[in-house]
């Protein structure tokens, strides 16, 4: 497995693979890998001949006062896990390798990024799109795998690929959870023991949405109300948003239907967690 720190080297490796008629998948991550990330690598392996995992804590997607400096990092463990999972290359650039100090061009999305997480993180998705676009350009990947855990990110990336005619296939991967239902996340490491127990309320709230939907509830306000009631009963929890939206347009639905995305962001203590389900 290649461990690569420069854009030039990873581009060269991908160019060589393409010249041998091998397809390339990219799995963008911020590292501190867990089973969720590993499931993405596995899916990438099923969809391409060669897999590049990028490990880059992207400064431009963090807002002022967010956790860029404290975000967990462990390069040795990440490279080990990638090797075990059969990745062909890990791209681990330093911020100065990715961004020139006088950079003056970035991507902006004007609709889907304004709602949900975009309300409290107004510059986040522009940072995500810019770095993802750069990774696509640097690797020339044929496909890219993104987790449905970040459903809004996935929708916005699909929109970027559509609107900018990017020659890449986006492959969504299901959410991987802990045994009690908490979605795996690098940020779960911030939770105290007490908060870790409270954090299950996100999944419990989604359980309510699913069971109400199954018993015939069509009114999004009703389920959002019931989800909110449950979360408000948890001491360390503070709701950022609960939304029922179309999973492609992220527009609020007036009536629940199969494919509706029910998503939420909740602060547990100082840790902001997100989770979602798509109604079947
Ligand atoms: P991150 O390192 O948190 O930026 O995530 C990198 C990729 O892994 C994104 O496409 C995420 O959606 C995906 N991911 C993170 N956690 C999970 C999870 N629990 N299940 C599935 N995919 C995940």
Tab-separated table of C-alpha atoms and ligand atoms in Angstrom:
chain	number	residue	atom	x	y	z
A	1	UNK	CA	0.000	0.000	0.000
A	2	UNK	CA	1.294	3.449	-0.960
A	3	UNK	CA	1.350	6.158	1.719
A	4	UNK	CA	1.380	9.417	-0.176
A	5	UNK	CA	1.696	13.000	1.034
A	6	UNK	CA	1.862	15.016	-2.169
A	7	UNK	CA	-0.747	15.750	-4.826
A	8	UNK	CA	1.824	15.121	-7.547
A	9	UNK	CA	2.606	11.604	-6.339
A	10	UNK	CA	-1.015	10.461	-5.886
A	11	UNK	CA	-1.922	11.919	-9.301
A	12	UNK	CA	0.959	9.999	-10.852
A	13	UNK	CA	-0.085	6.731	-9.172
A	14	UNK	CA	-3.695	7.133	-10.355
A	15	UNK	CA	-2.545	8.058	-13.871
A	16	UNK	CA	-0.466	4.882	-13.995
A	17	UNK	CA	-3.439	2.759	-12.879
A	18	UNK	CA	-5.656	4.376	-15.498
A	19	UNK	CA	-3.007	3.732	-18.183
A	20	UNK	CA	-3.270	0.032	-17.248
A	21	UNK	CA	-7.058	0.241	-17.751
A	22	UNK	CA	-7.706	-0.084	-14.007
A	23	UNK	CA	-10.576	1.866	-12.441
A	24	UNK	CA	-10.003	3.986	-9.341
A	25	UNK	CA	-12.274	4.684	-6.364
A	26	UNK	CA	-11.687	7.475	-3.845
A	27	UNK	CA	-12.913	7.329	-0.246
A	28	UNK	CA	-12.588	10.812	1.283
A	29	UNK	CA	-12.259	10.844	5.106
A	30	UNK	CA	-10.963	13.021	7.905
A	31	UNK	CA	-9.275	10.005	9.488
A	32	UNK	CA	-9.506	8.538	12.982
A	33	UNK	CA	-11.065	5.666	11.112
A	34	UNK	CA	-13.815	3.468	12.497
A	35	UNK	CA	-15.981	0.648	11.181
A	36	UNK	CA	-18.139	3.158	9.242
A	37	UNK	CA	-15.128	4.301	7.215
A	38	UNK	CA	-13.966	0.699	6.731
A	39	UNK	CA	-17.350	-0.264	5.274
A	40	UNK	CA	-16.832	2.529	2.705
A	41	UNK	CA	-13.425	1.113	1.764
A	42	UNK	CA	-14.990	-2.337	1.303
A	43	UNK	CA	-17.717	-0.917	-0.918
A	44	UNK	CA	-15.078	0.969	-2.911
A	45	UNK	CA	-13.179	-2.292	-3.450
A	46	UNK	CA	-16.344	-3.872	-4.867
A	47	UNK	CA	-16.750	-0.986	-7.313
A	48	UNK	CA	-13.239	-0.344	-8.598
A	49	UNK	CA	-9.908	-2.058	-9.270
A	50	UNK	CA	-7.908	0.323	-7.078
A	51	UNK	CA	-8.910	2.197	-3.906
A	52	UNK	CA	-7.462	5.477	-2.637
A	53	UNK	CA	-8.412	6.551	0.902
A	54	UNK	CA	-7.784	10.205	1.675
A	55	UNK	CA	-7.152	11.149	5.291
A	56	UNK	CA	-7.305	14.915	5.604
A	57	UNK	CA	-8.754	17.038	8.386
A	58	UNK	CA	-9.913	19.774	6.064
A	59	UNK	CA	-9.508	23.195	7.696
A	60	UNK	CA	-11.871	24.961	5.276
A	61	UNK	CA	-14.919	22.985	6.426
A	62	UNK	CA	-14.532	24.022	10.067
A	63	UNK	CA	-16.067	27.305	11.209
A	64	UNK	CA	-14.596	29.671	13.781
A	65	UNK	CA	-14.753	28.127	17.261
A	66	UNK	CA	-15.297	24.608	15.883
A	67	UNK	CA	-13.077	21.615	16.640
A	68	UNK	CA	-10.435	21.770	13.871
A	69	UNK	CA	-7.494	21.802	16.320
A	70	UNK	CA	-8.914	19.160	18.663
A	71	UNK	CA	-10.340	16.823	15.986
A	72	UNK	CA	-8.898	13.351	16.796
A	73	UNK	CA	-5.953	12.276	14.652
A	74	UNK	CA	-3.936	9.031	14.537
A	75	UNK	CA	-2.068	8.559	11.262
A	76	UNK	CA	-0.317	5.316	12.239
A	77	UNK	CA	-3.563	3.614	13.240
A	78	UNK	CA	-5.356	4.925	10.130
A	79	UNK	CA	-2.690	3.627	7.742
A	80	UNK	CA	-2.729	0.261	9.531
A	81	UNK	CA	-6.504	-0.037	9.173
A	82	UNK	CA	-6.375	0.967	5.494
A	83	UNK	CA	-3.694	-1.640	4.840
A	84	UNK	CA	-5.743	-4.362	6.582
A	85	UNK	CA	-8.823	-3.354	4.611
A	86	UNK	CA	-6.911	-3.711	1.340
A	87	UNK	CA	-6.692	-0.059	0.265
A	88	UNK	CA	-4.110	0.517	-2.443
A	89	UNK	CA	-3.083	4.026	-1.421
A	90	UNK	CA	-3.616	6.418	1.465
A	91	UNK	CA	-3.368	10.092	0.584
A	92	UNK	CA	-2.462	12.118	3.702
A	93	UNK	CA	-1.566	15.648	2.651
A	94	UNK	CA	-0.674	18.478	5.025
A	95	UNK	CA	-2.992	21.527	4.803
A	96	UNK	CA	-0.219	23.509	3.064
A	97	UNK	CA	-0.002	20.788	0.396
A	98	UNK	CA	-3.742	21.049	-0.318
A	99	UNK	CA	-4.170	24.824	-0.089
A	100	UNK	CA	-1.872	27.582	-1.280
A	101	UNK	CA	-1.659	30.554	1.068
A	102	UNK	CA	-2.974	32.862	-1.676
A	103	UNK	CA	-5.846	30.590	-2.791
A	104	UNK	CA	-8.734	32.659	-4.138
A	105	UNK	CA	-11.155	30.211	-5.768
A	106	UNK	CA	-13.611	27.911	-3.980
A	107	UNK	CA	-16.930	26.211	-4.634
A	108	UNK	CA	-20.269	27.436	-3.340
A	109	UNK	CA	-23.640	25.727	-3.230
A	110	UNK	CA	-26.620	27.998	-2.923
A	111	UNK	CA	-29.657	25.987	-1.910
A	112	UNK	CA	-29.170	22.583	-0.263
A	113	UNK	CA	-26.400	23.922	1.966
A	114	UNK	CA	-28.624	26.637	3.459
A	115	UNK	CA	-30.876	24.283	5.444
A	116	UNK	CA	-30.377	21.749	8.265
A	117	UNK	CA	-26.660	21.667	9.232
A	118	UNK	CA	-26.106	24.739	7.042
A	119	UNK	CA	-28.129	26.871	9.479
A	120	UNK	CA	-25.557	26.511	12.246
A	121	UNK	CA	-22.556	25.793	9.977
A	122	UNK	CA	-22.955	28.340	7.139
A	123	UNK	CA	-19.543	27.821	5.516
A	124	UNK	CA	-19.175	24.092	6.175
A	125	UNK	CA	-20.498	22.639	2.920
A	126	UNK	CA	-18.578	25.067	0.723
A	127	UNK	CA	-15.405	23.799	2.409
A	128	UNK	CA	-16.528	20.203	1.876
A	129	UNK	CA	-17.344	20.742	-1.807
A	130	UNK	CA	-14.064	22.511	-2.486
A	131	UNK	CA	-11.935	19.777	-0.945
A	132	UNK	CA	-13.986	16.969	-2.502
A	133	UNK	CA	-13.730	18.608	-5.932
A	134	UNK	CA	-9.961	18.920	-5.472
A	135	UNK	CA	-9.697	15.227	-4.488
A	136	UNK	CA	-11.719	14.251	-7.576
A	137	UNK	CA	-9.429	16.370	-9.779
A	138	UNK	CA	-6.192	15.183	-8.164
A	139	UNK	CA	-7.052	11.472	-8.439
A	140	UNK	CA	-9.268	11.500	-11.548
A	141	UNK	CA	-11.231	8.799	-9.723
A	142	UNK	CA	-13.990	6.929	-11.561
A	143	UNK	CA	-16.148	6.623	-8.457
A	144	UNK	CA	-16.302	7.929	-4.903
A	145	UNK	CA	-17.954	6.441	-1.833
A	146	UNK	CA	-19.738	8.604	0.768
A	147	UNK	CA	-21.649	7.532	3.875
A	148	UNK	CA	-25.379	8.102	4.235
A	149	UNK	CA	-24.645	9.134	7.824
A	150	UNK	CA	-23.875	12.557	6.325
A	151	UNK	CA	-27.038	12.596	4.209
A	152	UNK	CA	-26.951	16.338	3.548
A	153	UNK	CA	-23.296	16.153	2.474
A	154	UNK	CA	-24.160	13.264	0.144
A	155	UNK	CA	-27.060	15.206	-1.431
A	156	UNK	CA	-24.889	18.299	-1.945
A	157	UNK	CA	-22.030	16.304	-3.478
A	158	UNK	CA	-24.465	14.579	-5.854
A	159	UNK	CA	-25.769	18.025	-6.790
A	160	UNK	CA	-22.237	19.307	-7.451
A	161	UNK	CA	-21.485	16.331	-9.706
A	162	UNK	CA	-24.770	16.876	-11.555
A	163	UNK	CA	-24.523	20.643	-11.928
A	164	UNK	CA	-20.818	20.727	-12.841
A	165	UNK	CA	-20.931	17.620	-15.088
A	166	UNK	CA	-18.187	15.894	-13.138
A	167	UNK	CA	-17.236	12.543	-14.724
A	168	UNK	CA	-17.493	10.499	-11.511
A	169	UNK	CA	-20.013	8.096	-10.007
A	170	UNK	CA	-21.131	8.737	-6.419
A	171	UNK	CA	-21.807	5.582	-4.402
A	172	UNK	CA	-23.753	5.897	-1.135
A	173	UNK	CA	-22.917	3.576	1.792
A	174	UNK	CA	-25.316	2.605	4.620
A	175	UNK	CA	-24.862	3.938	8.161
A	176	UNK	CA	-22.786	1.715	10.474
A	177	UNK	CA	-23.899	1.797	14.115
A	178	UNK	CA	-22.712	0.757	17.570
A	179	UNK	CA	-24.632	-2.173	19.114
A	180	UNK	CA	-26.947	0.234	20.979
A	181	UNK	CA	-27.785	2.098	17.754
A	182	UNK	CA	-25.512	5.150	18.046
A	183	UNK	CA	-24.105	5.963	14.593
A	184	UNK	CA	-20.324	5.501	14.569
A	185	UNK	CA	-18.480	8.800	14.425
A	186	UNK	CA	-14.957	10.005	15.135
A	187	UNK	CA	-16.575	12.672	17.312
A	188	UNK	CA	-18.128	10.042	19.626
A	189	UNK	CA	-14.715	10.007	21.356
A	190	UNK	CA	-15.571	13.470	22.780
A	191	UNK	CA	-18.473	12.032	24.831
A	192	UNK	CA	-18.147	11.390	28.575
A	193	UNK	CA	-19.488	8.040	29.863
A	194	UNK	CA	-22.750	9.697	30.899
A	195	UNK	CA	-23.093	11.564	27.574
A	196	UNK	CA	-22.349	8.369	25.662
A	197	UNK	CA	-25.449	6.804	27.229
A	198	UNK	CA	-27.529	9.921	26.481
A	199	UNK	CA	-26.349	9.944	22.839
A	200	UNK	CA	-28.548	6.924	22.084
A	201	UNK	CA	-31.497	9.352	22.097
A	202	UNK	CA	-30.775	10.265	18.449
A	203	UNK	CA	-31.382	6.680	17.323
A	204	UNK	CA	-34.334	6.313	19.724
A	205	UNK	CA	-35.918	9.404	18.141
A	206	UNK	CA	-35.419	7.914	14.670
A	207	UNK	CA	-37.017	4.677	15.934
A	208	UNK	CA	-40.083	6.739	16.828
A	209	UNK	CA	-40.156	8.250	13.333
A	210	UNK	CA	-39.941	4.807	11.745
A	211	UNK	CA	-42.591	3.205	13.952
A	212	UNK	CA	-45.019	6.141	13.538
A	213	UNK	CA	-44.506	5.977	9.760
A	214	UNK	CA	-45.109	2.220	9.788
A	215	UNK	CA	-48.316	2.661	11.739
A	216	UNK	CA	-49.615	5.070	9.096
A	217	UNK	CA	-48.565	8.557	10.255
A	218	UNK	CA	-48.148	10.856	7.249
A	219	UNK	CA	-47.806	14.209	8.996
A	220	UNK	CA	-44.144	15.264	9.378
A	221	UNK	CA	-44.957	17.749	12.163
A	222	UNK	CA	-46.467	14.950	14.256
A	223	UNK	CA	-43.376	12.762	14.151
A	224	UNK	CA	-40.994	15.701	14.566
A	225	UNK	CA	-42.974	16.702	17.650
A	226	UNK	CA	-42.754	13.208	19.146
A	227	UNK	CA	-39.045	12.940	18.361
A	228	UNK	CA	-38.433	16.320	19.998
A	229	UNK	CA	-40.353	15.273	23.120
A	230	UNK	CA	-38.130	12.236	23.544
A	231	UNK	CA	-34.907	14.184	23.078
A	232	UNK	CA	-36.012	16.972	25.419
A	233	UNK	CA	-36.394	14.351	28.170
A	234	UNK	CA	-32.620	13.684	27.989
A	235	UNK	CA	-30.684	15.975	30.325
A	236	UNK	CA	-27.514	16.590	28.275
A	237	UNK	CA	-29.330	16.862	24.907
A	238	UNK	CA	-30.030	20.106	23.061
A	239	UNK	CA	-31.794	19.919	19.675
A	240	UNK	CA	-30.216	21.804	16.774
A	241	UNK	CA	-32.800	20.652	14.218
A	242	UNK	CA	-35.134	17.792	13.316
A	243	UNK	CA	-36.228	17.763	9.665
A	244	UNK	CA	-38.283	15.635	7.310
A	245	UNK	CA	-37.140	16.434	3.775
A	246	UNK	CA	-36.879	15.094	0.258
A	247	UNK	CA	-33.556	13.228	0.223
A	248	UNK	CA	-32.440	14.761	-3.101
A	249	UNK	CA	-33.654	18.359	-2.837
A	250	UNK	CA	-33.610	18.612	0.982
A	251	UNK	CA	-36.878	20.536	0.743
A	252	UNK	CA	-39.273	20.018	3.668
A	253	UNK	CA	-42.049	17.567	2.799
A	254	UNK	CA	-45.671	18.363	3.559
A	255	UNK	CA	-46.508	14.677	3.714
A	256	UNK	CA	-44.245	11.750	4.610
A	257	UNK	CA	-43.613	9.290	1.789
A	258	UNK	CA	-41.219	6.429	1.057
A	259	UNK	CA	-37.787	7.984	0.532
A	260	UNK	CA	-38.374	10.881	2.934
A	261	UNK	CA	-35.192	11.695	4.828
A	262	UNK	CA	-35.749	12.227	8.546
A	263	UNK	CA	-32.587	13.852	9.879
A	264	UNK	CA	-31.531	15.462	13.109
A	265	UNK	CA	-28.633	17.222	14.782
A	266	UNK	CA	-28.427	17.227	18.560
A	267	UNK	CA	-25.803	18.581	20.903
A	268	UNK	CA	-24.950	16.110	23.653
A	269	UNK	CA	-23.109	18.320	26.113
A	270	UNK	CA	-20.745	20.211	23.815
A	271	UNK	CA	-20.585	17.489	21.136
A	272	UNK	CA	-22.801	17.990	18.098
A	273	UNK	CA	-24.019	14.673	16.653
A	274	UNK	CA	-26.049	13.990	13.506
A	275	UNK	CA	-28.067	10.980	12.416
A	276	UNK	CA	-30.877	10.135	9.995
A	277	UNK	CA	-33.102	7.508	8.481
A	278	UNK	CA	-34.754	7.209	5.088
A	279	UNK	CA	-38.363	6.031	5.391
A	280	UNK	CA	-38.932	2.811	3.484
B	1	LIG	P1	-15.559	11.767	8.148
B	1	LIG	O1	-14.216	11.171	8.368
B	1	LIG	O2	-16.391	11.861	9.375
B	1	LIG	O3	-15.498	13.050	7.349
B	1	LIG	O4	-16.350	10.738	7.221
B	1	LIG	C1	-15.796	10.270	6.022
B	1	LIG	C2	-16.835	9.459	5.300
B	1	LIG	O5	-17.260	8.373	6.130
B	1	LIG	C3	-18.111	10.254	4.966
B	1	LIG	O6	-18.559	9.865	3.673
B	1	LIG	C4	-19.072	9.818	6.040
B	1	LIG	O7	-20.421	9.913	5.654
B	1	LIG	C5	-18.658	8.372	6.234
B	1	LIG	N1	-19.080	7.881	7.545
B	1	LIG	C6	-18.769	8.417	8.748
B	1	LIG	N2	-19.373	7.728	9.736
B	1	LIG	C7	-20.087	6.745	9.141
B	1	LIG	C8	-20.940	5.698	9.615
B	1	LIG	N3	-21.195	5.530	10.909
B	1	LIG	N4	-21.500	4.877	8.715
B	1	LIG	C9	-21.261	5.038	7.377
B	1	LIG	N5	-20.476	5.997	6.873
B	1	LIG	C10	-19.894	6.843	7.734
